Short mmCIF file of C-alpha atoms in Angstrom, two decimals:
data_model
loop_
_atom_site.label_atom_id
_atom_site.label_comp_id
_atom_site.label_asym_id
_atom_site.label_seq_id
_atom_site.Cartn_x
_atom_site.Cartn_y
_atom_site.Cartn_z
CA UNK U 8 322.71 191.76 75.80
CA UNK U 9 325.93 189.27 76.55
CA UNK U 10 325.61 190.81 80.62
CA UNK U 11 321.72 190.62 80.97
CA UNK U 12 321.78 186.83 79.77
CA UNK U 13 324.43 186.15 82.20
CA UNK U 14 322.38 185.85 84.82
CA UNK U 15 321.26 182.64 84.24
CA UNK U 16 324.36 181.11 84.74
CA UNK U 17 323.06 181.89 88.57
CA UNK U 18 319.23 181.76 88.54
CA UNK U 19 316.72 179.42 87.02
CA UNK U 20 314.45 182.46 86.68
CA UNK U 21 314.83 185.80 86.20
CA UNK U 22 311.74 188.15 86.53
CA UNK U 23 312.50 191.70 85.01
CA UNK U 24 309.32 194.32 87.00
CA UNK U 25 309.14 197.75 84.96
CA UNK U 26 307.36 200.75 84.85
CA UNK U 27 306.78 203.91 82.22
CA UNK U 28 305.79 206.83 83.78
CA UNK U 29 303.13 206.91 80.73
CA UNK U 30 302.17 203.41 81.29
CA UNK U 31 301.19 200.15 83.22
CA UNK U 32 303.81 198.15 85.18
CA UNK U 33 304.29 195.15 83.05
CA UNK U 34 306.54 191.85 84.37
CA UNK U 35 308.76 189.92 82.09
CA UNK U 36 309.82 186.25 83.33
CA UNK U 37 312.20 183.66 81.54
CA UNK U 38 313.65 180.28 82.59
CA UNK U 39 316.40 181.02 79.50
CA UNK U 40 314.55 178.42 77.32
CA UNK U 41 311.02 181.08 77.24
CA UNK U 42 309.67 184.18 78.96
CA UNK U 43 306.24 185.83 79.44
CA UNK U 44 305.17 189.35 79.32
CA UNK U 45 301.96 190.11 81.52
CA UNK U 46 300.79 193.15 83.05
CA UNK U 47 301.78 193.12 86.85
CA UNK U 48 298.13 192.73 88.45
CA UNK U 49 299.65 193.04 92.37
CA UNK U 50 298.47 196.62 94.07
CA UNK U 51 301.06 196.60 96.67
CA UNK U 52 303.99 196.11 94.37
CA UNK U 53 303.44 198.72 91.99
CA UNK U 54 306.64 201.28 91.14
CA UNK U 55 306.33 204.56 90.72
CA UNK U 56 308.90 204.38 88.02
CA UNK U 57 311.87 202.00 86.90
CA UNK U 58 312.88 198.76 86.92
CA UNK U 59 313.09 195.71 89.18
CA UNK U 60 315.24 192.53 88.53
CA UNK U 61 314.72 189.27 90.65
CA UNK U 62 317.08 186.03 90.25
CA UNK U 63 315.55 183.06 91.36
CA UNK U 64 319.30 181.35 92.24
CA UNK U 65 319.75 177.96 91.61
CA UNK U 66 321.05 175.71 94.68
CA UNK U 67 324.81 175.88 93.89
CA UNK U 68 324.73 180.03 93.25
CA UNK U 69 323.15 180.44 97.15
CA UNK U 70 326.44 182.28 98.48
CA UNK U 71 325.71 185.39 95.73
CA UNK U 72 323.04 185.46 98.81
CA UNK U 73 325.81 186.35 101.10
CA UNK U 74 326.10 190.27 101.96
CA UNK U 75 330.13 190.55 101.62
CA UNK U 76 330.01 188.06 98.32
CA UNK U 77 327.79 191.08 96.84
CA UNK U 78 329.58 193.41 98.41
CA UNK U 79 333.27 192.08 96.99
CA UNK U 80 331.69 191.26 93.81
CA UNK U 81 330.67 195.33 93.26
CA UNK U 82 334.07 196.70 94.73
CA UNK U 83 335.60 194.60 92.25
CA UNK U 84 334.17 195.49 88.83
CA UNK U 85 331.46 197.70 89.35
CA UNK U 86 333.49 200.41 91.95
CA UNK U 87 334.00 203.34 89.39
CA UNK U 88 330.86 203.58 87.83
CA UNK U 89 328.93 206.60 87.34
CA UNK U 90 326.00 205.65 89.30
CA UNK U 91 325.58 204.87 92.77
CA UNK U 92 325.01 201.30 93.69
CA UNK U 93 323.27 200.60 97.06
CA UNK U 94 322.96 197.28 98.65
CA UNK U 95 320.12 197.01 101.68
CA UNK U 96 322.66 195.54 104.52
CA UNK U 97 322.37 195.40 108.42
CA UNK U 98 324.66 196.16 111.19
CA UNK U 99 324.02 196.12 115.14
CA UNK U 100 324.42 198.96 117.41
CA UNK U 101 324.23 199.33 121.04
CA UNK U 102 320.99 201.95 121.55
CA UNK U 103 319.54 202.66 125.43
CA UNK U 104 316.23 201.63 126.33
CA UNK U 105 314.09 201.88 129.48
CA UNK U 106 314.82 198.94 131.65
CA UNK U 107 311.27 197.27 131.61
CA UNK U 108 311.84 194.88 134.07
CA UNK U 109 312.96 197.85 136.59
CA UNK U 110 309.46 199.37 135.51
CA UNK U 111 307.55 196.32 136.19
CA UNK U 112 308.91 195.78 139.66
CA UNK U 113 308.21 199.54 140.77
CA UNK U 114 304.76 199.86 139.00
CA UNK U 115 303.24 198.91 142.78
CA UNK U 116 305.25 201.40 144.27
CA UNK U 117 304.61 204.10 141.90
CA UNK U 118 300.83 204.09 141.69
CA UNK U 119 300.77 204.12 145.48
CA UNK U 120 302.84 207.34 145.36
CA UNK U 121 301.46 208.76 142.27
CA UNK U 122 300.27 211.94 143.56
CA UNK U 123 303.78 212.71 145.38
CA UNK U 124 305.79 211.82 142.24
CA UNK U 125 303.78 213.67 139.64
CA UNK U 126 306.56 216.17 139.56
CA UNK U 127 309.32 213.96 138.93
CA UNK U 128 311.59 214.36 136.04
CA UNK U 129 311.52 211.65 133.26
CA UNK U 130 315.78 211.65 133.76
CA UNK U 131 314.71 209.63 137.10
CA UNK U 132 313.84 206.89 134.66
CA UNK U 133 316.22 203.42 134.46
CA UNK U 134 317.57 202.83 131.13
CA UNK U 135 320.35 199.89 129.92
CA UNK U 136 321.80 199.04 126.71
CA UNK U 137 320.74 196.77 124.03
CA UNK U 138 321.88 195.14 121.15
CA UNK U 139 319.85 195.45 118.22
CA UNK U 140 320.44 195.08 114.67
CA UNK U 141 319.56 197.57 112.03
CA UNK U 142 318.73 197.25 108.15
CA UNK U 143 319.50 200.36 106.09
CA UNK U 144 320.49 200.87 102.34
CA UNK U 145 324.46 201.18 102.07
CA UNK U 146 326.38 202.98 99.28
CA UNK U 147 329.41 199.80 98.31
CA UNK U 148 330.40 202.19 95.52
CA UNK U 149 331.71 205.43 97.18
CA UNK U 150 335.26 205.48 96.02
CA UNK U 151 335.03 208.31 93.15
CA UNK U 152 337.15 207.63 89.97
CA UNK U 153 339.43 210.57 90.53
CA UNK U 154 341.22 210.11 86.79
CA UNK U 155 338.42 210.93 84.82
CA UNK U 156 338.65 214.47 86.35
CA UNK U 157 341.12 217.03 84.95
CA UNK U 158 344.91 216.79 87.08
CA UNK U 159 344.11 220.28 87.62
CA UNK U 160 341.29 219.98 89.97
CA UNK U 161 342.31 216.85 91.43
CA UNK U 162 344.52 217.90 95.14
CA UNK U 163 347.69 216.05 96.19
CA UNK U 164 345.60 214.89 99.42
CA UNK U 165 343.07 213.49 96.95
CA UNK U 166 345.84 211.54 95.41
CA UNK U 167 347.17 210.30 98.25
CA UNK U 168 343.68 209.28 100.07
CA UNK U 169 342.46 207.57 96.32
CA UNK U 170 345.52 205.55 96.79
CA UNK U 171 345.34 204.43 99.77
CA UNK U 172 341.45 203.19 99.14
CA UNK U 173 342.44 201.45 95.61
CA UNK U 174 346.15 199.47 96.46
CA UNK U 175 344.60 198.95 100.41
CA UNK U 176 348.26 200.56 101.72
CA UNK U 177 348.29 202.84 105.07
CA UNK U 178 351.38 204.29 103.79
CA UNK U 179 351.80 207.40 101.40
CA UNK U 180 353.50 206.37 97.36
CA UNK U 181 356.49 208.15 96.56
CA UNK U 182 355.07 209.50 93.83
CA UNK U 183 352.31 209.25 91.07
CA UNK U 184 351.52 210.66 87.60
CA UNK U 185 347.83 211.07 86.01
CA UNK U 186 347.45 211.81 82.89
CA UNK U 187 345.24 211.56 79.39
CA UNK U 188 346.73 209.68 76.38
CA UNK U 189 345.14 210.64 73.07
CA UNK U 190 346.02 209.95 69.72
CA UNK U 191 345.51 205.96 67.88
CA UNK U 192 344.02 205.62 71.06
CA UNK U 193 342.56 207.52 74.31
CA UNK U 194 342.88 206.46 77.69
CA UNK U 195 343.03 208.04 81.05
CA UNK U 196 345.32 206.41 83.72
CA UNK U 197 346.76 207.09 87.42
CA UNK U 198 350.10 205.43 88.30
CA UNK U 199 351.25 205.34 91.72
CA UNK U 200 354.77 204.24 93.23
CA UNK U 201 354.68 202.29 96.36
CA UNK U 202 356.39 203.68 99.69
CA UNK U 203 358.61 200.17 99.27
CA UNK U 204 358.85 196.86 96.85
CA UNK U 205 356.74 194.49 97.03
CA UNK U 206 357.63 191.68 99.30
CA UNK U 207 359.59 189.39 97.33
CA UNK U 208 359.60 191.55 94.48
CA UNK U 209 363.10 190.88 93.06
CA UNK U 210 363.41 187.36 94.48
CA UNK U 211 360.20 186.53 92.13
CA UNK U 212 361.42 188.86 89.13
CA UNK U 213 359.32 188.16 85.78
CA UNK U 214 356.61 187.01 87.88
CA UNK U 215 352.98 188.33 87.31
CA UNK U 216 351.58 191.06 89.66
CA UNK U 217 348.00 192.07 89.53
CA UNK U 218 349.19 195.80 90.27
CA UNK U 219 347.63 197.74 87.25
CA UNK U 220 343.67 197.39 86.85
CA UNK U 221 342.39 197.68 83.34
CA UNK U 222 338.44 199.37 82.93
CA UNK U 223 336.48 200.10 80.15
CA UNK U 224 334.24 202.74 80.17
CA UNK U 225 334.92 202.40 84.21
CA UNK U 226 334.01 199.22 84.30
CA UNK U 227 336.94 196.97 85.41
CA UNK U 228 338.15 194.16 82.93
CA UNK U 229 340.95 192.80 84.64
CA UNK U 230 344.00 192.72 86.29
CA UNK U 231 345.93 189.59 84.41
CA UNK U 232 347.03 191.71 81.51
CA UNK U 233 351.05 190.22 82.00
CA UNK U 234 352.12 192.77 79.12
CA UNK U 235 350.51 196.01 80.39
CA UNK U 236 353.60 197.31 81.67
CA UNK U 237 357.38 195.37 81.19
CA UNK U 238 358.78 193.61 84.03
CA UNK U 239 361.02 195.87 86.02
CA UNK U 240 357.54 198.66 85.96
CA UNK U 241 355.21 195.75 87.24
CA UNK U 242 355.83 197.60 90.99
CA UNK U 243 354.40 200.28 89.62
CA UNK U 244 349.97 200.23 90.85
CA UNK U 245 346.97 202.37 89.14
CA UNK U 246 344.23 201.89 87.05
CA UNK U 247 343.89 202.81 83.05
CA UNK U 248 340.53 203.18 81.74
CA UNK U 249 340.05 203.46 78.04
CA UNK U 250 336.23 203.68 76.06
CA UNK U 251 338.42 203.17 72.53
CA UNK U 252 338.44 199.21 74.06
CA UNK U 253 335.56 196.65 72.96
CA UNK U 254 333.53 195.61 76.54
CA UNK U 255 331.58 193.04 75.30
CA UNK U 256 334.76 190.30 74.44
CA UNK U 257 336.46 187.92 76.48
CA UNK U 258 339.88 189.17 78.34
CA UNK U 259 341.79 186.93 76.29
CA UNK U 260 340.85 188.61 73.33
CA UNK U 261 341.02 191.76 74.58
CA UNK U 262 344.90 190.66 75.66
CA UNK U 263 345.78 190.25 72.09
CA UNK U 264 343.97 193.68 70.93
CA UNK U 265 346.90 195.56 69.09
CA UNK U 266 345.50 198.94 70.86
CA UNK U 267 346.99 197.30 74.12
CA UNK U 268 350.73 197.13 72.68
CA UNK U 269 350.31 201.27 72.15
CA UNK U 270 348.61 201.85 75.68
CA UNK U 271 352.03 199.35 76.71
CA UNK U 272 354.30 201.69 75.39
CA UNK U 273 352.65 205.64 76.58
CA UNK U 274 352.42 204.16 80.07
CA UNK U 275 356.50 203.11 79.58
CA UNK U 276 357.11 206.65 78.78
CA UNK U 277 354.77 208.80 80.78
CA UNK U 278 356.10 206.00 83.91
CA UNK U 279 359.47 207.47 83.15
CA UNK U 280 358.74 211.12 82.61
CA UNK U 281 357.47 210.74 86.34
CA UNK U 282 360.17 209.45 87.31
CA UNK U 283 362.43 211.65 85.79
CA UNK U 284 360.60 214.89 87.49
CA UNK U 285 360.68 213.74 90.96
CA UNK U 286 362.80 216.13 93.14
CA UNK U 287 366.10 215.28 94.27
CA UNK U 288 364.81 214.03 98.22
CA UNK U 289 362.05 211.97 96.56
CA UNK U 290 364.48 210.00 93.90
CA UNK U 291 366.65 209.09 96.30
CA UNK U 292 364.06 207.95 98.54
CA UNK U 293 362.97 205.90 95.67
CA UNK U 294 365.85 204.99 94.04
CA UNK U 295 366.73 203.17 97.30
CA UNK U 296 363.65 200.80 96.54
CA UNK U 297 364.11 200.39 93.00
CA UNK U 298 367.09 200.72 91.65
CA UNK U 299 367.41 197.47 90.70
CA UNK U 300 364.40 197.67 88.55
CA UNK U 301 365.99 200.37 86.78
CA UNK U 302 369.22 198.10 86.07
CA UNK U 303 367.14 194.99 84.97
CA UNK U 304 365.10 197.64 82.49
CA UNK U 305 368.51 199.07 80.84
CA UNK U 306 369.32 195.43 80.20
CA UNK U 307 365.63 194.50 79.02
CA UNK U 308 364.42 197.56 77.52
CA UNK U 309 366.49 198.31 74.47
CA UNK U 310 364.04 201.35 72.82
CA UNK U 311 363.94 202.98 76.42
CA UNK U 312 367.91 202.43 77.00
CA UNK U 313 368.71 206.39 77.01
CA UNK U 314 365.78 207.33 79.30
CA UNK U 315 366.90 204.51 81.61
CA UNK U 316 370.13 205.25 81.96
CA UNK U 317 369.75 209.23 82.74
CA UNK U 318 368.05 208.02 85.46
CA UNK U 319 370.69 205.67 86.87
CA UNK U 320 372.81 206.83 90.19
CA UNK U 321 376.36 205.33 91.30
CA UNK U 322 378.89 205.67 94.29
CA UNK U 323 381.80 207.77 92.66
CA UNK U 324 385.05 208.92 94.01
CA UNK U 325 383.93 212.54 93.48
CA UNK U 326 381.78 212.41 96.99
CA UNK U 327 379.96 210.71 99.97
CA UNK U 328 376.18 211.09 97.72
CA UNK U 329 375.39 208.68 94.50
CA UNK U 330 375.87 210.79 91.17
CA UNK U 331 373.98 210.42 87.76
CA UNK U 332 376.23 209.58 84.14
CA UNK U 333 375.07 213.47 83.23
CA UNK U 334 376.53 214.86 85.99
CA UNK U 335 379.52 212.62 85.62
CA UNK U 336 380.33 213.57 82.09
CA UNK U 337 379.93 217.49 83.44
CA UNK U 338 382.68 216.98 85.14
CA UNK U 339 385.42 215.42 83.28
CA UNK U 340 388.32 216.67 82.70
CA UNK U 341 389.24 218.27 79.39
CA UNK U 342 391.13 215.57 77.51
CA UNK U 343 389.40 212.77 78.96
CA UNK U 344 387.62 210.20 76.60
CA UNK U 345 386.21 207.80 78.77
CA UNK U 346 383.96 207.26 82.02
CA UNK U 347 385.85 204.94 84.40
CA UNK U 348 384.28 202.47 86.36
CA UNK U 349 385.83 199.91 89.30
CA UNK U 350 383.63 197.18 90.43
CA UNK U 351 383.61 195.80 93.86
CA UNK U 352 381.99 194.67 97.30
CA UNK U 353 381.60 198.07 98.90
CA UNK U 354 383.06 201.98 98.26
CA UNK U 355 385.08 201.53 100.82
CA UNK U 356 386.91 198.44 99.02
CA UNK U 357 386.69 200.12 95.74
CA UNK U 358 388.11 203.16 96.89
CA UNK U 359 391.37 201.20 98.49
CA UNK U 360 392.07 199.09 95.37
CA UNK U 361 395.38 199.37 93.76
CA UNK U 362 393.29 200.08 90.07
CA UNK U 363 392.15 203.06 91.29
CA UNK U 364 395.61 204.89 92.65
CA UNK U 365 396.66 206.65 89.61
CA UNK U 366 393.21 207.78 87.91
CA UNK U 367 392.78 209.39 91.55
CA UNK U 368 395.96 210.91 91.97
CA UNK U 369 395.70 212.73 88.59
CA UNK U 370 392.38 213.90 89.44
CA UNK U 371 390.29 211.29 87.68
CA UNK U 372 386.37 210.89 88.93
CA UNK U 373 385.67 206.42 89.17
CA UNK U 374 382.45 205.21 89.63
CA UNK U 375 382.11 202.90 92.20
CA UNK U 376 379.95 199.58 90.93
CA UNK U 377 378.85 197.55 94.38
CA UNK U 378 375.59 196.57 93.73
CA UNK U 379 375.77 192.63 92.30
CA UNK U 380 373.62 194.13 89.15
CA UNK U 381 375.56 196.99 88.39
CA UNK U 382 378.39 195.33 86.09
CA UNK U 383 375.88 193.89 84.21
CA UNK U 384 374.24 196.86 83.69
CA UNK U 385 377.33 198.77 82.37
CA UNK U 386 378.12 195.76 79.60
CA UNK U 387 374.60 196.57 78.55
CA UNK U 388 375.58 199.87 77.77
CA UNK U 389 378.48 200.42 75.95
CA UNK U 390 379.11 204.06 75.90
CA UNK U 391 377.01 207.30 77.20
CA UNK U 392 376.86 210.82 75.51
CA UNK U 393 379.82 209.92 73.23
CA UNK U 394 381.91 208.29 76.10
CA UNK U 395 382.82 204.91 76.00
CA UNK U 396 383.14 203.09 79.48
CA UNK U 397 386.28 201.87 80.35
CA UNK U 398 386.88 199.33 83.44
CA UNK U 399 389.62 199.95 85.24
CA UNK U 400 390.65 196.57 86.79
CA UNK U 401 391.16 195.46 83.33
CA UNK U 402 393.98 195.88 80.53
CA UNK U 403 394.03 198.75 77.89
CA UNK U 404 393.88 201.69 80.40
CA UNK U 405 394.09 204.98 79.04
CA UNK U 406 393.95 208.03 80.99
CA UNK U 407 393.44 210.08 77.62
CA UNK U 408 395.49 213.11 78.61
CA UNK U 409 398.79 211.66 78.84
CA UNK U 410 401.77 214.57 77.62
CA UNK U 411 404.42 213.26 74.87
CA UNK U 412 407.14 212.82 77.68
CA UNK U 413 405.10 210.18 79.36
CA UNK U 414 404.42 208.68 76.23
CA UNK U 415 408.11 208.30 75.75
CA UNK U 416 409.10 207.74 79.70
CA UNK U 417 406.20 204.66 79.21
CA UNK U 418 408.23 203.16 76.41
CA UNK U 419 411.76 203.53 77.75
CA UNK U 420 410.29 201.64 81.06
CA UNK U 421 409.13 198.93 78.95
CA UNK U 422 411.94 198.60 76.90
CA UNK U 423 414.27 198.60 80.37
CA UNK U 424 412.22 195.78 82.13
CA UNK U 425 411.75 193.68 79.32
CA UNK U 426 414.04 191.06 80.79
CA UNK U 427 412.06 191.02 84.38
CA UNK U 428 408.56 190.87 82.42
CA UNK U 429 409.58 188.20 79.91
CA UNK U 430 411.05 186.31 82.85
CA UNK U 431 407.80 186.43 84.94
CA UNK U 432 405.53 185.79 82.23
CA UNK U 433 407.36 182.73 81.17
CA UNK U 434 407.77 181.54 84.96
CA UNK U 435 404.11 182.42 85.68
CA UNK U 436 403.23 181.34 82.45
CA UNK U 437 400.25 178.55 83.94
CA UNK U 438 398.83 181.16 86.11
CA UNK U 439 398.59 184.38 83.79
CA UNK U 440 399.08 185.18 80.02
CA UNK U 441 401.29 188.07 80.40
CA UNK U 442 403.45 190.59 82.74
CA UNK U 443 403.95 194.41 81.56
CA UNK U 444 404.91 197.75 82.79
CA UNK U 445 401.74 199.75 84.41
CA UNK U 446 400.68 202.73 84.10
CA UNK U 447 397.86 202.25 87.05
CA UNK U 448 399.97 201.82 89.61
CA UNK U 449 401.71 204.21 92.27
CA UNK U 450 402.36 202.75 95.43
CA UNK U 451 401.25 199.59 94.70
CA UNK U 452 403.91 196.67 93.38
CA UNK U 453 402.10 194.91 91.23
CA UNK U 454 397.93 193.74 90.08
CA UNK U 455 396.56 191.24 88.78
CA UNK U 456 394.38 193.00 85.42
CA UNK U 457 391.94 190.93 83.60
CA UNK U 458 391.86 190.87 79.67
CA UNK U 459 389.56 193.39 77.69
CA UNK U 460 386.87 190.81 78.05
CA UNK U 461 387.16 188.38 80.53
CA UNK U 462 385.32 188.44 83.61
CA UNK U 463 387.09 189.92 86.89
#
């Protein structure tokens, strides 16, 4: 086949030795343009059974001579196959060895005292280390594939010590999810979280990272598939090995195979569901690496919005830890419509700002927004179990469980001050559209509020 034939892109001869057990070892030789079948007429290299390939390499393939070329070449597509694949390699080792020259300068000696000596223990004996260099056959493909088990018998240390081998990391992931996909089509496939980001992870956002390795029948395909998982997944690392995918095409036709677009969107999902399950120490632990990616995926991942946004955490006025929308909307109060939000540089400014007096003092919960993304985020979700989000730095406040009197008392206050806010909107008229009566305020004098949609 297509892989066979390869092999003369390397060698200008290729000599193929094989034997039956029920017949005579025959040897097939080609230069690509003709071969030769002849029985093999050599005593000495006769099989007892199977079959021997030789490449003859051409002058510009001599480094597939080189031990670690091999060596990288198997680890990289040939590491999770079923069969063993041993390559004859040599390392040195320090052995001890009798000290001839301390032997040849005593053999005088000890022949004259022979007799007296005869007794003596071979321990007596001088000995000093060498160097020598040993040739033995090495296993290169020892790494198991661990996902085409069951979850069930697989153990957490398992886990752990596969993924350390496969993403070359001394440190433990956060978490990681293994699982079988079945349906249009089957795959098997272990995703890992990484104990941090990336280095320059968000810095390079939408950049492609070779993170999730694509086999076939556990034989690896590649690692350039840029729409195997969306952007803010890519920090995600594992392997997905399907046998529903062709092996004998080029990558960039298996890239535009519309299986891949349904393996895209299971991993989404089943990525999440992990996510989702990870106890509360272990989300916050990662949650501090990636919440960002979270926030760029509720912006860029319309179909996964909901999931996304369960999943999202935020300072809030309720406490010193983050807390999620769900928990959030558990605690409003009875009459209250809408989840308030104040944006700023840190809780502690947030929690200080003159926008935030009344909702606290009538026992409103705020969620503090100090993350540079996080504003974003919440314009790219415009309401949450029913609840509309309302910033509170900017006009059209509503508390939602003001009483009829304050209604009234509102309007009255308005109607009294109209001189003092006509005045200052006309004599701040180049510096802001409008002064009003506020219902934010309680110690405060006066804030500046934006409009419903301008920026703060």
């Amino acid at each position: 086949g297509v892989g066979f034939y390869s092999a003369f892109l390397v060698a200008d001869t290729v000599v193929v030795t094989s034997k039956n057990n029920a017949d005579k070892q025959y040897i097939w030789t080609s230069d690509a343009s003709s071969f030769s079948i002849v029985e093999d007429p050599r005593p000495d290299e006769q099989l007892i059974r199977g079959t021997r390939v030789s490449l003859y390499l051409k002058e510009e393939a001599q480094d597939f001579l080189d031990t670690e070329t091999i060596k990288n070449l198997i680890k990289k597509y040939s590491e999770f196959i079923n069969f063993d694949i041993y390559l004859y390699t040599s390392k040195t080792v320090e052995v001890e060895k009798e000290d001839d020259e301390e032997a040849a300068s005593t053999d005088s000696d000890d022949e004259a005292k022979a007799e007296d000596d005869s007794s003596s223990s071979s321990e007596d004996k001088k000995t000093k280390k060498v160097t020598e260099t040993q040739w033995d056959w090495e296993i290169i493909n020892a790494n198991k594939p661990i996902w085409t088990r069951n979850a069930k018998d697989v153990t957490e240390e398992e886990y752990k010590k596969f993924y350390k081998a496969f993403a070359r990391e001394d440190k433990e992931p956060i978490g990681y999810t293994h699982f079988t996909a079945e349906g249009e089509v089957t795959f098997k496939a272990i995703l890992y979280i990484p104990s941090s980001a990336p280095r320059g992870f968000f810095h390079e956002y939408g950049q492609h990272r070779n993170n999730i390795k694509m086999y076939v029948r556990r034989v690896f395909i590649t690692d350039e598939f840029e729409d195997l998982l969306p952007r803010y997944l890519s920090f995600l690392t594992g392997v997905v090995d399907s046998d529903d995918l062709p092996l004998n095409v080029s990558r960039e036709t298996l890239q535009q195979h519309k299986l891949l677009k349904v393996i895209k969107k299971k991993l989404v999902r089943k990525a999440l569901e992990m996510l989702k399950k990870l106890d509360t120490e272990t989300f916050e632990k990662f949650y501090k690496e990636y919440s960002t990616s979270l926030k760029l995926g509720l912006m860029e991942d319309h179909a996964n919005r909901t999931r996304l946004a369960k999943l999202l955490r935020f300072a809030s006025s309720n406490g010193e830890s983050m807390t999620s929308l769900d928990d959030y909307v558990k605690r409003m109060k009875k009459d209250q419509s809408s989840i308030f939000f104040m944006a700023g540089q840190s809780k502690e400014e947030v929690a200080h700002s003159p926008f935030v007096e009344r909702l606290l003092k009538r026992g409103f919960e705020v969620l503090y927004l100090t993350e540079p993304v996080d504003e974003y985020t919440i314009q790219n979700l415009p309401e949450y179990e029913g609840h509309k989000f309302q910033n509170v730095a900017k006009e059209g406040l509503k508390f939602g469980d003001e009483t009829e009197e304050e209604k009234a008392h509102y309007e009255k206050l308005k109607t009294e001050f109209e001189p003092l806010t006509k005045w200052l909107g006309d004599k701040l008229s180049g510096e802001i559209e409008k002064a009003t009566i506020s219902t934010r305020l309680t110690e405060s004098p006066c804030a500046l509020v934006a409009s419903q949609y301008a920026w703060d």
